[in-house]
Tab-separated table of C-alpha atoms (C1' of nucleotides) in Angstrom:
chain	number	residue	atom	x	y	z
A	1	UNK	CA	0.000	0.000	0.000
A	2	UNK	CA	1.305	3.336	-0.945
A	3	UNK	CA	0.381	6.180	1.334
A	4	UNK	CA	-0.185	9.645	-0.843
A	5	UNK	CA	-0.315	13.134	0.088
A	6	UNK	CA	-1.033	16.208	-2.708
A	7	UNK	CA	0.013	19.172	-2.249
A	8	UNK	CA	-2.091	21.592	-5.186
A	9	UNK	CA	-3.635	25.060	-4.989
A	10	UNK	CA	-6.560	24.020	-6.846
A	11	UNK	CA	-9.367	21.531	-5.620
A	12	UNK	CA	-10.084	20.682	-9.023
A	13	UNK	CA	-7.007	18.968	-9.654
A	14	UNK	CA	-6.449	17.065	-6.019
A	15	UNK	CA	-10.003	16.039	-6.636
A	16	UNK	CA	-9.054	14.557	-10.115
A	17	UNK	CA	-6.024	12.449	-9.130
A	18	UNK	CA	-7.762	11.487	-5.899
A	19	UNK	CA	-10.200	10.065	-8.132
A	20	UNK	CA	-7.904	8.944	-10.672
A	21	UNK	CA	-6.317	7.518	-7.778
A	22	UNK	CA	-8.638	5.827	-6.260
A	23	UNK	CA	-9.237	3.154	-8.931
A	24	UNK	CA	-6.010	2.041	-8.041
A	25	UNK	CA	-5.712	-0.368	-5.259
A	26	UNK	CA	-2.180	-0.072	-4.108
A	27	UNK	CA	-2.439	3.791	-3.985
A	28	UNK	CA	-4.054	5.596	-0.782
A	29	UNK	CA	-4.274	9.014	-0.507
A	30	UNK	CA	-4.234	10.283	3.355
A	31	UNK	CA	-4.429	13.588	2.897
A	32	UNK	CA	-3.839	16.604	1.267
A	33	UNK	CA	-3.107	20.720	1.271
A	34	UNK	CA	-3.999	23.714	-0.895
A	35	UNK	CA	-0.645	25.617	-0.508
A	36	UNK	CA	2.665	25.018	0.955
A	37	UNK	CA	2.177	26.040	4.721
A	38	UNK	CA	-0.751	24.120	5.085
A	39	UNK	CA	0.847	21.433	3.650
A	40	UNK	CA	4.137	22.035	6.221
A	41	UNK	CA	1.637	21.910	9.349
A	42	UNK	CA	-0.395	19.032	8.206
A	43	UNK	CA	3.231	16.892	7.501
A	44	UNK	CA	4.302	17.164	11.149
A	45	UNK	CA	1.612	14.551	11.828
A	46	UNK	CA	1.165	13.197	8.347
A	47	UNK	CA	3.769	10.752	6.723
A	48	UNK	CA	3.071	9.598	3.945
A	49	UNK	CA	5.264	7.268	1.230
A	50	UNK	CA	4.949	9.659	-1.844
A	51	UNK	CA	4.707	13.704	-1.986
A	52	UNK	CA	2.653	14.383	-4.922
A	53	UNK	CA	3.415	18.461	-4.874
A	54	UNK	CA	2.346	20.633	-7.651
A	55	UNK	CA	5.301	23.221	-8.788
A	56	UNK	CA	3.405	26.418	-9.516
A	57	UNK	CA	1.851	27.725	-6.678
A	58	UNK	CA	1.480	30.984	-4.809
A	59	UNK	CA	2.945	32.184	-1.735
A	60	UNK	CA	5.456	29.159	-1.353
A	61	UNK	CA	6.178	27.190	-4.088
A	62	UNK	CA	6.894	23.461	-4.805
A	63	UNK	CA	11.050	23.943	-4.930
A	64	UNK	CA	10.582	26.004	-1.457
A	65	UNK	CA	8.169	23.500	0.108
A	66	UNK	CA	11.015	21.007	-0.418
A	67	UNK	CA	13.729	23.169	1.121
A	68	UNK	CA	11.533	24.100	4.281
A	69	UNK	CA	10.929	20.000	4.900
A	70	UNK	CA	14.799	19.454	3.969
A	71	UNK	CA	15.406	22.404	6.714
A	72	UNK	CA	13.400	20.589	9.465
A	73	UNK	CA	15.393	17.364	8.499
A	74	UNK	CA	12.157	16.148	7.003
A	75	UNK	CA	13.053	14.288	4.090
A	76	UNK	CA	10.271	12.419	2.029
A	77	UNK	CA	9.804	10.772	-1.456
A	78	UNK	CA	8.268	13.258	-3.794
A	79	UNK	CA	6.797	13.521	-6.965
A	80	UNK	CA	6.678	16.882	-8.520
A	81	UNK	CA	3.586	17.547	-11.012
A	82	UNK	CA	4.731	20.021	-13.758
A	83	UNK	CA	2.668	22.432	-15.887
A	84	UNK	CA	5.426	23.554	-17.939
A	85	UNK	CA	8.240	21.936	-19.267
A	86	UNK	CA	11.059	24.197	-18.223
A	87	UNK	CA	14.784	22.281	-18.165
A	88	UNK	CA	16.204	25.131	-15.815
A	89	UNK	CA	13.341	23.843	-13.652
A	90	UNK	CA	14.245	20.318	-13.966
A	91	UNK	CA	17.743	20.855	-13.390
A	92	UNK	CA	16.731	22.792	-10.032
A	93	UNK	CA	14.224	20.096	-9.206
A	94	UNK	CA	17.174	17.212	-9.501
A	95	UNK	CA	19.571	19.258	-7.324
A	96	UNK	CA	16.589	19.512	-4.536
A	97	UNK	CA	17.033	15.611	-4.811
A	98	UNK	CA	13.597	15.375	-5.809
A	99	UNK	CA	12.989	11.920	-7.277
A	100	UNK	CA	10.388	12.812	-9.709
A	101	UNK	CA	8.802	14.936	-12.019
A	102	UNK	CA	5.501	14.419	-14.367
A	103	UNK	CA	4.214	16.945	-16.336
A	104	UNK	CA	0.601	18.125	-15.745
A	105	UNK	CA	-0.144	16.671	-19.264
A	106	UNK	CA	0.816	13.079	-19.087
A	107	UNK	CA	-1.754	10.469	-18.718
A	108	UNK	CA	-2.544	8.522	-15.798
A	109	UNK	CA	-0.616	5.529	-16.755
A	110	UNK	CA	2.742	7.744	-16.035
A	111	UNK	CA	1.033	8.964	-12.787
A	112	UNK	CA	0.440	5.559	-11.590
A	113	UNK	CA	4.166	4.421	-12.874
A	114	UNK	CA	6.063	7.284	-11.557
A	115	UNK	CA	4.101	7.046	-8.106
A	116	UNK	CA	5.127	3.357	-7.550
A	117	UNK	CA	8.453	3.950	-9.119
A	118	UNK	CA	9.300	6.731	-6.846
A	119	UNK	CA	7.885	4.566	-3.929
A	120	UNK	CA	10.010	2.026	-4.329
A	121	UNK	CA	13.208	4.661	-4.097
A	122	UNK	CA	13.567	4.791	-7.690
A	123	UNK	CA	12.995	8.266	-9.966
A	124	UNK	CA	10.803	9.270	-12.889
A	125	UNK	CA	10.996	11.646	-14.961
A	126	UNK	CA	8.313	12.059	-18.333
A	127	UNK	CA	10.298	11.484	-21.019
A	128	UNK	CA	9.289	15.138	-22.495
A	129	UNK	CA	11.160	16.569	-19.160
A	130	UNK	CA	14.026	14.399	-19.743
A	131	UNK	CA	13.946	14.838	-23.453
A	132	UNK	CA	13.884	19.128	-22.857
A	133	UNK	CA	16.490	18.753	-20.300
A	134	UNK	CA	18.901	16.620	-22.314
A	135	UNK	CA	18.411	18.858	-25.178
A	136	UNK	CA	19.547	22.093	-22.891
A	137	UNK	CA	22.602	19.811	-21.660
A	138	UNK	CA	23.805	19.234	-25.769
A	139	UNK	CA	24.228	23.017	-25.614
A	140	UNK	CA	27.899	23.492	-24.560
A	141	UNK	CA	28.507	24.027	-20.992
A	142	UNK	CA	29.624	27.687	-21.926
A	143	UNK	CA	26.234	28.591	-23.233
A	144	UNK	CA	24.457	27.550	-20.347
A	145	UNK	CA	26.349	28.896	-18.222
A	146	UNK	CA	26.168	32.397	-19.891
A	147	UNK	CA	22.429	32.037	-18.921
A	148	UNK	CA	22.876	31.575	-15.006
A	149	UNK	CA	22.449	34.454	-12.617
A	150	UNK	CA	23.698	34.696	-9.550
A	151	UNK	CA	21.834	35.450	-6.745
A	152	UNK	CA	22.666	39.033	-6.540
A	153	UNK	CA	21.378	39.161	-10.162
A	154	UNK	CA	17.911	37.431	-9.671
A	155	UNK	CA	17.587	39.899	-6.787
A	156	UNK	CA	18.087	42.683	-8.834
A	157	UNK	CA	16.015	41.614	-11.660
A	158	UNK	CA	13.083	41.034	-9.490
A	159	UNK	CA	13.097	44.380	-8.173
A	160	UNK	CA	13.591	45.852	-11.995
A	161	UNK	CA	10.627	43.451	-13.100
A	162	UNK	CA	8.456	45.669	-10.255
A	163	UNK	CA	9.131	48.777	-11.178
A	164	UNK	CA	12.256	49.758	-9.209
A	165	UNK	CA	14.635	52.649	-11.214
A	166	UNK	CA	18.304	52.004	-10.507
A	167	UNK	CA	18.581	54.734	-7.757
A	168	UNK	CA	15.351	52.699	-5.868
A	169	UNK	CA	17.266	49.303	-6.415
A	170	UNK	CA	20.641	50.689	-4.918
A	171	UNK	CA	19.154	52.356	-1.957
A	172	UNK	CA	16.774	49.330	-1.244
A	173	UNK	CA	20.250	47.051	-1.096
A	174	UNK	CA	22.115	49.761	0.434
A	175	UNK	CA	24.985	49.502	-2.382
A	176	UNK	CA	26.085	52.316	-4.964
A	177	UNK	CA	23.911	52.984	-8.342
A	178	UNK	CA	26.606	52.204	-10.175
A	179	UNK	CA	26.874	49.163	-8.885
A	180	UNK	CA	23.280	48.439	-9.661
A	181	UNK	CA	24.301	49.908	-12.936
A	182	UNK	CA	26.953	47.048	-13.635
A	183	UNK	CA	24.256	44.008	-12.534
A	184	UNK	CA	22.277	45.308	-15.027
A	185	UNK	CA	24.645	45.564	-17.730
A	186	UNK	CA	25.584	42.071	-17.055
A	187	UNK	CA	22.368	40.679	-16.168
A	188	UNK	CA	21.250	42.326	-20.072
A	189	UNK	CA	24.616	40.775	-21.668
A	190	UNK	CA	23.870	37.543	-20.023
A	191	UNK	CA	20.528	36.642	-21.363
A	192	UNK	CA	20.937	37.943	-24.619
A	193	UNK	CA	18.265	40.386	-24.425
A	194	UNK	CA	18.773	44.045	-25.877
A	195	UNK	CA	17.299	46.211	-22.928
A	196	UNK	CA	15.061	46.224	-20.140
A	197	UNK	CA	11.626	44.832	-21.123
A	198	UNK	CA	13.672	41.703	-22.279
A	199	UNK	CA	14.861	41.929	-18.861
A	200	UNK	CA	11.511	41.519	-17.371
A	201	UNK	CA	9.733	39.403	-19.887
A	202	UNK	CA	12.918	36.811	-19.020
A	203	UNK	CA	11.870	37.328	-15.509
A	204	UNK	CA	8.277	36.343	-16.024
A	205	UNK	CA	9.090	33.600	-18.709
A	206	UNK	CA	11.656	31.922	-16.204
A	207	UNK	CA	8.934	32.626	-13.384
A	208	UNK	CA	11.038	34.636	-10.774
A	209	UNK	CA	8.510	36.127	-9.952
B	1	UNK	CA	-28.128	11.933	-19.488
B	2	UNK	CA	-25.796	15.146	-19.973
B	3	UNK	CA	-23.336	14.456	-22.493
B	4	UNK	CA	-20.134	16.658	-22.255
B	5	UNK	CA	-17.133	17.257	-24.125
B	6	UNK	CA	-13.780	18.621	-22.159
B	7	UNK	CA	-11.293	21.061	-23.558
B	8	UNK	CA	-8.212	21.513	-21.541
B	9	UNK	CA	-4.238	21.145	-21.901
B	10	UNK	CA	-3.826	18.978	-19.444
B	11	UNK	CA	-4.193	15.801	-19.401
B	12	UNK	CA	-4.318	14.615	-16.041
B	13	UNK	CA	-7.124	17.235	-15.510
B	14	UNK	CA	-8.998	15.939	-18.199
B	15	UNK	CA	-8.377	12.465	-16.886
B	16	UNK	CA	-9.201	13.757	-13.151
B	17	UNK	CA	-12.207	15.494	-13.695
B	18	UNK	CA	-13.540	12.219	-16.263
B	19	UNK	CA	-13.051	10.327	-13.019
B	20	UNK	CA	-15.037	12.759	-10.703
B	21	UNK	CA	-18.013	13.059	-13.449
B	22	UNK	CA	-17.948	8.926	-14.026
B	23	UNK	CA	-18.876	8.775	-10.335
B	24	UNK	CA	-21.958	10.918	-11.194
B	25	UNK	CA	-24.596	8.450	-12.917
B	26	UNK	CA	-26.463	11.010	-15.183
B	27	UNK	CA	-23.202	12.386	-16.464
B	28	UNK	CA	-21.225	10.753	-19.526
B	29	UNK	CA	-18.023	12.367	-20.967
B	30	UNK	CA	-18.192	11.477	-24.629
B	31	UNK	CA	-15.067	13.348	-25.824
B	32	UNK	CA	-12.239	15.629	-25.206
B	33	UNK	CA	-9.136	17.685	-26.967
B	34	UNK	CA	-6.029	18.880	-25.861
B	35	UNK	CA	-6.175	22.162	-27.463
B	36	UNK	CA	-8.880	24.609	-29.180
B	37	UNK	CA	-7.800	23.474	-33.122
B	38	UNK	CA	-8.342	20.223	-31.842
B	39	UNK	CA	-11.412	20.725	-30.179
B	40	UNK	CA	-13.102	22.892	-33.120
B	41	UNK	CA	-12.057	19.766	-35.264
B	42	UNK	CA	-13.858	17.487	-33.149
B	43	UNK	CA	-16.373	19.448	-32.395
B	44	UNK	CA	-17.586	19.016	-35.882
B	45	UNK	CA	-18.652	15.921	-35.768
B	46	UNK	CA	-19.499	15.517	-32.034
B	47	UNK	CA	-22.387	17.116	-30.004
B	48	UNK	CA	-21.860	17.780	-26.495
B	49	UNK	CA	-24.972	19.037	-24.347
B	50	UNK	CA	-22.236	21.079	-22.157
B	51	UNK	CA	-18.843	21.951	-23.521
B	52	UNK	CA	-16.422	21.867	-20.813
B	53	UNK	CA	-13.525	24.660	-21.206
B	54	UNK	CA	-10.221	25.446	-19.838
B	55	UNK	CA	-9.911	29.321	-20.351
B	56	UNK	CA	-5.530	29.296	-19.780
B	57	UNK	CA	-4.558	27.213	-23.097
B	58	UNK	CA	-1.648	28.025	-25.274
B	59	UNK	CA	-2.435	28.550	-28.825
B	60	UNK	CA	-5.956	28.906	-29.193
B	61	UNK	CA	-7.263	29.789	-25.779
B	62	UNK	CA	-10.919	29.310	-24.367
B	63	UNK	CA	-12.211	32.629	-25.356
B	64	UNK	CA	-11.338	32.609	-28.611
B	65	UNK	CA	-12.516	29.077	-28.987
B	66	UNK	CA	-15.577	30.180	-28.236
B	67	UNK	CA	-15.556	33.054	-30.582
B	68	UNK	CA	-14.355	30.412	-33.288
B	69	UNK	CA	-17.251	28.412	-32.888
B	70	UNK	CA	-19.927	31.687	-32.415
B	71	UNK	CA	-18.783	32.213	-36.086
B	72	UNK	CA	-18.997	28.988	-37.587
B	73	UNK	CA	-22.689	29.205	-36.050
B	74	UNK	CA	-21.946	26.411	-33.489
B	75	UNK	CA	-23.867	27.999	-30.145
B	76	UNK	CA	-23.178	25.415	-27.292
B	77	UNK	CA	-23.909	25.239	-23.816
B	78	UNK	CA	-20.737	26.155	-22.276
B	79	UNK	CA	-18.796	26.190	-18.635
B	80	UNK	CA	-15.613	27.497	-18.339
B	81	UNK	CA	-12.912	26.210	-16.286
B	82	UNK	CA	-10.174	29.250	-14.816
B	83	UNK	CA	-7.271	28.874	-12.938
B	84	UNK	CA	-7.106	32.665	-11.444
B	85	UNK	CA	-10.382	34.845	-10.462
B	86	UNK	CA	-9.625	37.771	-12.785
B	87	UNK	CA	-13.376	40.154	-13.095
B	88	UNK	CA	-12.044	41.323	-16.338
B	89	UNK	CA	-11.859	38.041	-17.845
B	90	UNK	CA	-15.300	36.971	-15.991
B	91	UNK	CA	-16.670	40.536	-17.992
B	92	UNK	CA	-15.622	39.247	-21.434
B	93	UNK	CA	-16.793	35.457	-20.693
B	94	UNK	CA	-20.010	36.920	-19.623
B	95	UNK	CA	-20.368	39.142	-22.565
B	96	UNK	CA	-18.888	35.997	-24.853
B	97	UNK	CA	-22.129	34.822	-23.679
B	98	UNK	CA	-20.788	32.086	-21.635
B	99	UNK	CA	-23.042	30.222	-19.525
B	100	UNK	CA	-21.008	29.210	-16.121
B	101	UNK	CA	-17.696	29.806	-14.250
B	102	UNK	CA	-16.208	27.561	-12.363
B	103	UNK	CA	-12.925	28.063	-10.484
B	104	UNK	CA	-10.244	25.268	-10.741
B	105	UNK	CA	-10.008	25.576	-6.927
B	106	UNK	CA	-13.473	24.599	-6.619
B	107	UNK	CA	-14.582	21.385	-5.221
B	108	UNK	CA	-16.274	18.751	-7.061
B	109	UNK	CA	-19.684	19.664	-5.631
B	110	UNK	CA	-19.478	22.969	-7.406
B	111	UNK	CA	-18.515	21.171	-10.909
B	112	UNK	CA	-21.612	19.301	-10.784
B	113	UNK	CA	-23.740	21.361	-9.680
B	114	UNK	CA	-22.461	24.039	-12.595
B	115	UNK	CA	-22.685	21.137	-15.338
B	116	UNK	CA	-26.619	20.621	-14.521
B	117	UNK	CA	-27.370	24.066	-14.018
B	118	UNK	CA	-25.895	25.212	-17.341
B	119	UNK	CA	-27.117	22.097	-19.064
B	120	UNK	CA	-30.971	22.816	-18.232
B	121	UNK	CA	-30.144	26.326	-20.064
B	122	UNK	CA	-29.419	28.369	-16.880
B	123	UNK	CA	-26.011	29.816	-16.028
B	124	UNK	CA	-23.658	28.910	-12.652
B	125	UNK	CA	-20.524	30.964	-11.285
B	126	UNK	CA	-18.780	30.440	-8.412
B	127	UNK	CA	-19.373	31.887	-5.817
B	128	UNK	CA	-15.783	33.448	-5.605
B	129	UNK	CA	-15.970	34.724	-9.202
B	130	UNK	CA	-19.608	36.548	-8.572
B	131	UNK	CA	-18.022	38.151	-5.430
B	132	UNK	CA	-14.419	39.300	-7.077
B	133	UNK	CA	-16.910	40.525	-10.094
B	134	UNK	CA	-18.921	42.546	-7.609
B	135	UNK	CA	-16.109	43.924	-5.970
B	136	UNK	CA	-15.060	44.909	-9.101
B	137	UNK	CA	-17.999	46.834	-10.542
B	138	UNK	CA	-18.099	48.240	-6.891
B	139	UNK	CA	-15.512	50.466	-8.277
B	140	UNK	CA	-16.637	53.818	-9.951
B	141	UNK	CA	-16.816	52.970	-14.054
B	142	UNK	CA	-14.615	54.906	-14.724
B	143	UNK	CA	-11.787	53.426	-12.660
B	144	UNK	CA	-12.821	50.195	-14.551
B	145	UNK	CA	-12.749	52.021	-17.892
B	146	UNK	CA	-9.193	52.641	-17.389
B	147	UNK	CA	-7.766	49.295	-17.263
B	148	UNK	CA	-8.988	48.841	-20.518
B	149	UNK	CA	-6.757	49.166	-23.412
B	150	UNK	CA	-7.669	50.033	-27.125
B	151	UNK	CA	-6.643	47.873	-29.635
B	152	UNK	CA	-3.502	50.045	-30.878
B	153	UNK	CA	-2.914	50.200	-27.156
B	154	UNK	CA	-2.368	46.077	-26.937
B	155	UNK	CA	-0.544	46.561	-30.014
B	156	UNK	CA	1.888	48.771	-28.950
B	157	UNK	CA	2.617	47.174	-25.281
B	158	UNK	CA	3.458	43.782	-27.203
B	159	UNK	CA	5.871	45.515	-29.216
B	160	UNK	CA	7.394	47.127	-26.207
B	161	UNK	CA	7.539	43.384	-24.051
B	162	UNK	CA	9.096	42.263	-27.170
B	163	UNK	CA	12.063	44.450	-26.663
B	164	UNK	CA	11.158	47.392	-29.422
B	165	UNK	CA	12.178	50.781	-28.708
B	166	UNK	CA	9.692	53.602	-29.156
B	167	UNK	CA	11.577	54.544	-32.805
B	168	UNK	CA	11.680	51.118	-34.131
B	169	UNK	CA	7.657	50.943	-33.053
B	170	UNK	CA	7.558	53.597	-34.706
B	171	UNK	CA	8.307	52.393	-38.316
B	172	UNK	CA	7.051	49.032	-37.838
B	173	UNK	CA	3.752	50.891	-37.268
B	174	UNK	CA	4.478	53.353	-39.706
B	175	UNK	CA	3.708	56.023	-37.382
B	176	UNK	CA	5.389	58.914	-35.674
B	177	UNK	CA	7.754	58.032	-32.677
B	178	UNK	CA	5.921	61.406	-30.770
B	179	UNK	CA	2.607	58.917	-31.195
B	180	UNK	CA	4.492	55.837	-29.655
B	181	UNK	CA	5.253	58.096	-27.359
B	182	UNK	CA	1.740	59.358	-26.412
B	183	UNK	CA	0.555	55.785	-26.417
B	184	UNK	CA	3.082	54.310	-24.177
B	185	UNK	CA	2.372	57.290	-21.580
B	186	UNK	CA	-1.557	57.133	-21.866
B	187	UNK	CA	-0.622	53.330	-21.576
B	188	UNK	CA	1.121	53.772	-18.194
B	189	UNK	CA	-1.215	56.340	-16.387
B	190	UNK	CA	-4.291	53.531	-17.759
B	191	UNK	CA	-2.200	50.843	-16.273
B	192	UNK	CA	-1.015	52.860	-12.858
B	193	UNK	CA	2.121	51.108	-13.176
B	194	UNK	CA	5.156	53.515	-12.922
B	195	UNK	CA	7.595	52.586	-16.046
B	196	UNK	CA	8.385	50.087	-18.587
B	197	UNK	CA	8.591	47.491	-16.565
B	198	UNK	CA	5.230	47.673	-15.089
B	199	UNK	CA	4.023	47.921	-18.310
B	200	UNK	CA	5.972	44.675	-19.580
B	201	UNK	CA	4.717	42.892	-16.310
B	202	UNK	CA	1.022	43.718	-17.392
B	203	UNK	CA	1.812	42.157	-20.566
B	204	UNK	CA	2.345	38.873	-18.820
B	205	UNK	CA	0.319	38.801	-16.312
B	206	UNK	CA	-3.027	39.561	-18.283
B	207	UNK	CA	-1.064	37.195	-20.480
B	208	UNK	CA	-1.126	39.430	-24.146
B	209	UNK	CA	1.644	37.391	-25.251
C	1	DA	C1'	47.182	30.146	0.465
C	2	DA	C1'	45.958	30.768	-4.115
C	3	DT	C1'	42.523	31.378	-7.547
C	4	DA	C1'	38.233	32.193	-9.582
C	5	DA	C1'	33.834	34.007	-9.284
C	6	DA	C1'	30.864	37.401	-7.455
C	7	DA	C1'	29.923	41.738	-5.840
C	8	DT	C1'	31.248	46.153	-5.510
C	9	DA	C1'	32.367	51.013	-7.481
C	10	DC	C1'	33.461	54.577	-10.783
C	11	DC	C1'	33.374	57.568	-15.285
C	12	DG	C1'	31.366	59.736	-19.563
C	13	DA	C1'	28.579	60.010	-23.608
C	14	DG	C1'	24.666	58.887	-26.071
C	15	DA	C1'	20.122	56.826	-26.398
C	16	DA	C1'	15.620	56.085	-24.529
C	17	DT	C1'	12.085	56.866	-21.375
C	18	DT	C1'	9.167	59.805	-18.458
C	19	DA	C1'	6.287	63.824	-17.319
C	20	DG	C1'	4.272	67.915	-18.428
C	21	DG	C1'	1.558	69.597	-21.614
C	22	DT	C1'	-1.527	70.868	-26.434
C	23	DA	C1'	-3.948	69.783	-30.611
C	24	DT	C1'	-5.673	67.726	-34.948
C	25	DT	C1'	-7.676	63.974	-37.603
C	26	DT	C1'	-10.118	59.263	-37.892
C	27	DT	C1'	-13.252	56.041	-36.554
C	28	DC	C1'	-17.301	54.405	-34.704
C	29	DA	C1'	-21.678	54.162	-32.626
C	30	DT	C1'	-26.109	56.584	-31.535
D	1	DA	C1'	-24.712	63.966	-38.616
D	2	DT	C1'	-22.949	64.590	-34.420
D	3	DG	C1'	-20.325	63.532	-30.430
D	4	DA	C1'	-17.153	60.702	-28.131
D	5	DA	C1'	-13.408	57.826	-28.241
D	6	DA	C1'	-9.262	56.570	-30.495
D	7	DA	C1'	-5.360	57.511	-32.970
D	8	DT	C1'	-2.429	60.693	-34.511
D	9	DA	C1'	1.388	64.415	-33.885
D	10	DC	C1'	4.312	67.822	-31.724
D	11	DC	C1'	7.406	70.211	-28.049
D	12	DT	C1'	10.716	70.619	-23.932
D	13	DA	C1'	13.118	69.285	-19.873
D	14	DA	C1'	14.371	66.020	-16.653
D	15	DT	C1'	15.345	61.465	-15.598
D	16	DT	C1'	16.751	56.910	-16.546
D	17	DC	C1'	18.847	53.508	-19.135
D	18	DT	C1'	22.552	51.772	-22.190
D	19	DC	C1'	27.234	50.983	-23.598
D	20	DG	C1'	32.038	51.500	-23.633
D	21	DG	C1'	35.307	50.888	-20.355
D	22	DT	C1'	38.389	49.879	-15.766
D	23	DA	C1'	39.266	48.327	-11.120
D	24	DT	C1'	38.971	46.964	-6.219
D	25	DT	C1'	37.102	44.124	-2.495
D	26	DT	C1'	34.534	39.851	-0.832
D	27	DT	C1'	33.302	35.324	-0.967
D	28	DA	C1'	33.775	30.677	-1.914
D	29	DT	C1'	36.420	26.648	-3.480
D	30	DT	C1'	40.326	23.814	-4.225
DNA sequence: AATAAAATACCGAGAATTAGGTATTTTCAT
DNA sequence: ATGAAAATACCTAATTCTCGGTATTTTATT
């Protein structure tokens, strides 16, 4: 018997694979949340075999939800349910140590696989995840590379994607404008964009936000 | 017996909410599609008494699927399925002539109860919808009237979130860069963001691109 | 301890955006 | 056909962003 818990903002879909789930007779589902802190409380008394956790949601998201359980030394086997088939994603998903990922898309035949797969301490990934991802590893190391902000860069591309100027963004972080100045220029040379509003759109696009 | 076709990307919702509605006796799901070309193909052929519709879908998305099939002169009974509670997009379903609303974070009580309502020719929104859409015409018209962009107004933000300057919108419209101008800036006060960047941020978050 | 990467800071010139207007012509619906 | 909304166009000044650099200090890793 595997013991399930979803984590998903919307009813609809814990609903569905509850029911999905349900035909299966292996598969139990003991509970479930609609957002990441609810989902933190109720897993101090929960434990369950398989996290089934949904990646896009608001206020804390999937990737964070798995930090904040690693944090409490709470490790668990989990299953991350995709929308979108982002290989930056995947790649942060991996280093997480999460063991799987299936995109909102696949049938229920991969659900069902990847759940027992991932119960038995193996990993699954759909093959479109693994297929995107190997495709951004053929790009040379270089080129990906050229595409990875640091932290100080995210940071400062948030606060650019809402509506900070340069003088806002330097006295919020309590460095120089110039300074600001240079992240920018680098953050812009970096992703290949030619100004600002590719700036943001990357932001949105690569959901920092 | 209310027979209903789904429309969504997903597939595990589609496959989720076909196992919620095979629990329900006078329900019988007797097709679905992945996308709205795919749907308006089917749809052809098959007759749904309710036509069950994601409204996020890349593509063709559930508004304009609906549109598509007001032309071809197909009028079906039709409940939308969103992901976010936006009273702008709850204006235009309404005036699409759209029957129900039904949030994605509903429960499956809700669903049914929508499906029957709008299948015996009445009309069902949640709850949450009615109440965000209240709130929302609370607000003077005029407030309203500003978040609502003309046509050369969309136009022009896209070009800006796709990384144009105000000159080179300017000759792809074949316009004068003073008019780009005036557009971007009516744009911005309309918007109440405070720069380019809010403006870009609108474009993806109302989704115009 | 050495090295590389990241973060910091500075300068100047040119390009683009923003804010403050005003004003005419088109388009569209009543 | 008339009025309102939309689209067009222009002007100036201030601010902000962009691009070309260079260079030092911190932080992290081997």
């Amino acid at each position: 018997m595997i013991r399930i818990f979803i984590v998903d903002d919307h009813q609809v879909v814990i609903d569905g694979i509850s029911s999905i789930l349900s035909e299966v007779e292996e598969i139990k589902i003991i509970g479930s949340a609609l957002n990441g802190l609810e989902a933190l409380r109720k897993l101090e008394t929960e434990s369950p075999d398989v996290l089934l956790l949904d990646i896009n949601m608001p206020e804390m998201d999937g990737i964070q939800l798995v930090r904040a359980l690693k944090e409490k030394g709470r490790t668990l086997n989990t299953l991350v349910l995709t929308m979108h088939n982002n290989p930056q994603f995947t790649k942060e998903l991996i280093a997480e140590g999460v063991q799987g990922c299936v995109l909102k898309n696949a049938g229920k035949k991969d659900l069902i696989l990847a759940i027992t797969e991932v119960n038995n301490g193996g990993s699954f990934y759909s093959e479109a995840v693994t297929d995107s991802l190997k495709e951004s590893l053929d790009k040379t190391q270089e080129a990906i590379d050229e595409v990875q902000l640091t932290k100080r860069e995210v940071e400062i591309v948030k606060l650019i994607a809402l509506e900070n100027t340069t003088n806002e963004i330097a006295e919020k972080l309590s460095i120089s404008a110039y300074t600001v100045d240079t992240h920018r220029k680098n953050i812009i040379n970096k992703l290949g964009v030619k100004n600002l509003a590719g700036l943001v759109r990357f932001a949105f696009e690569k959901n920092l936000l």
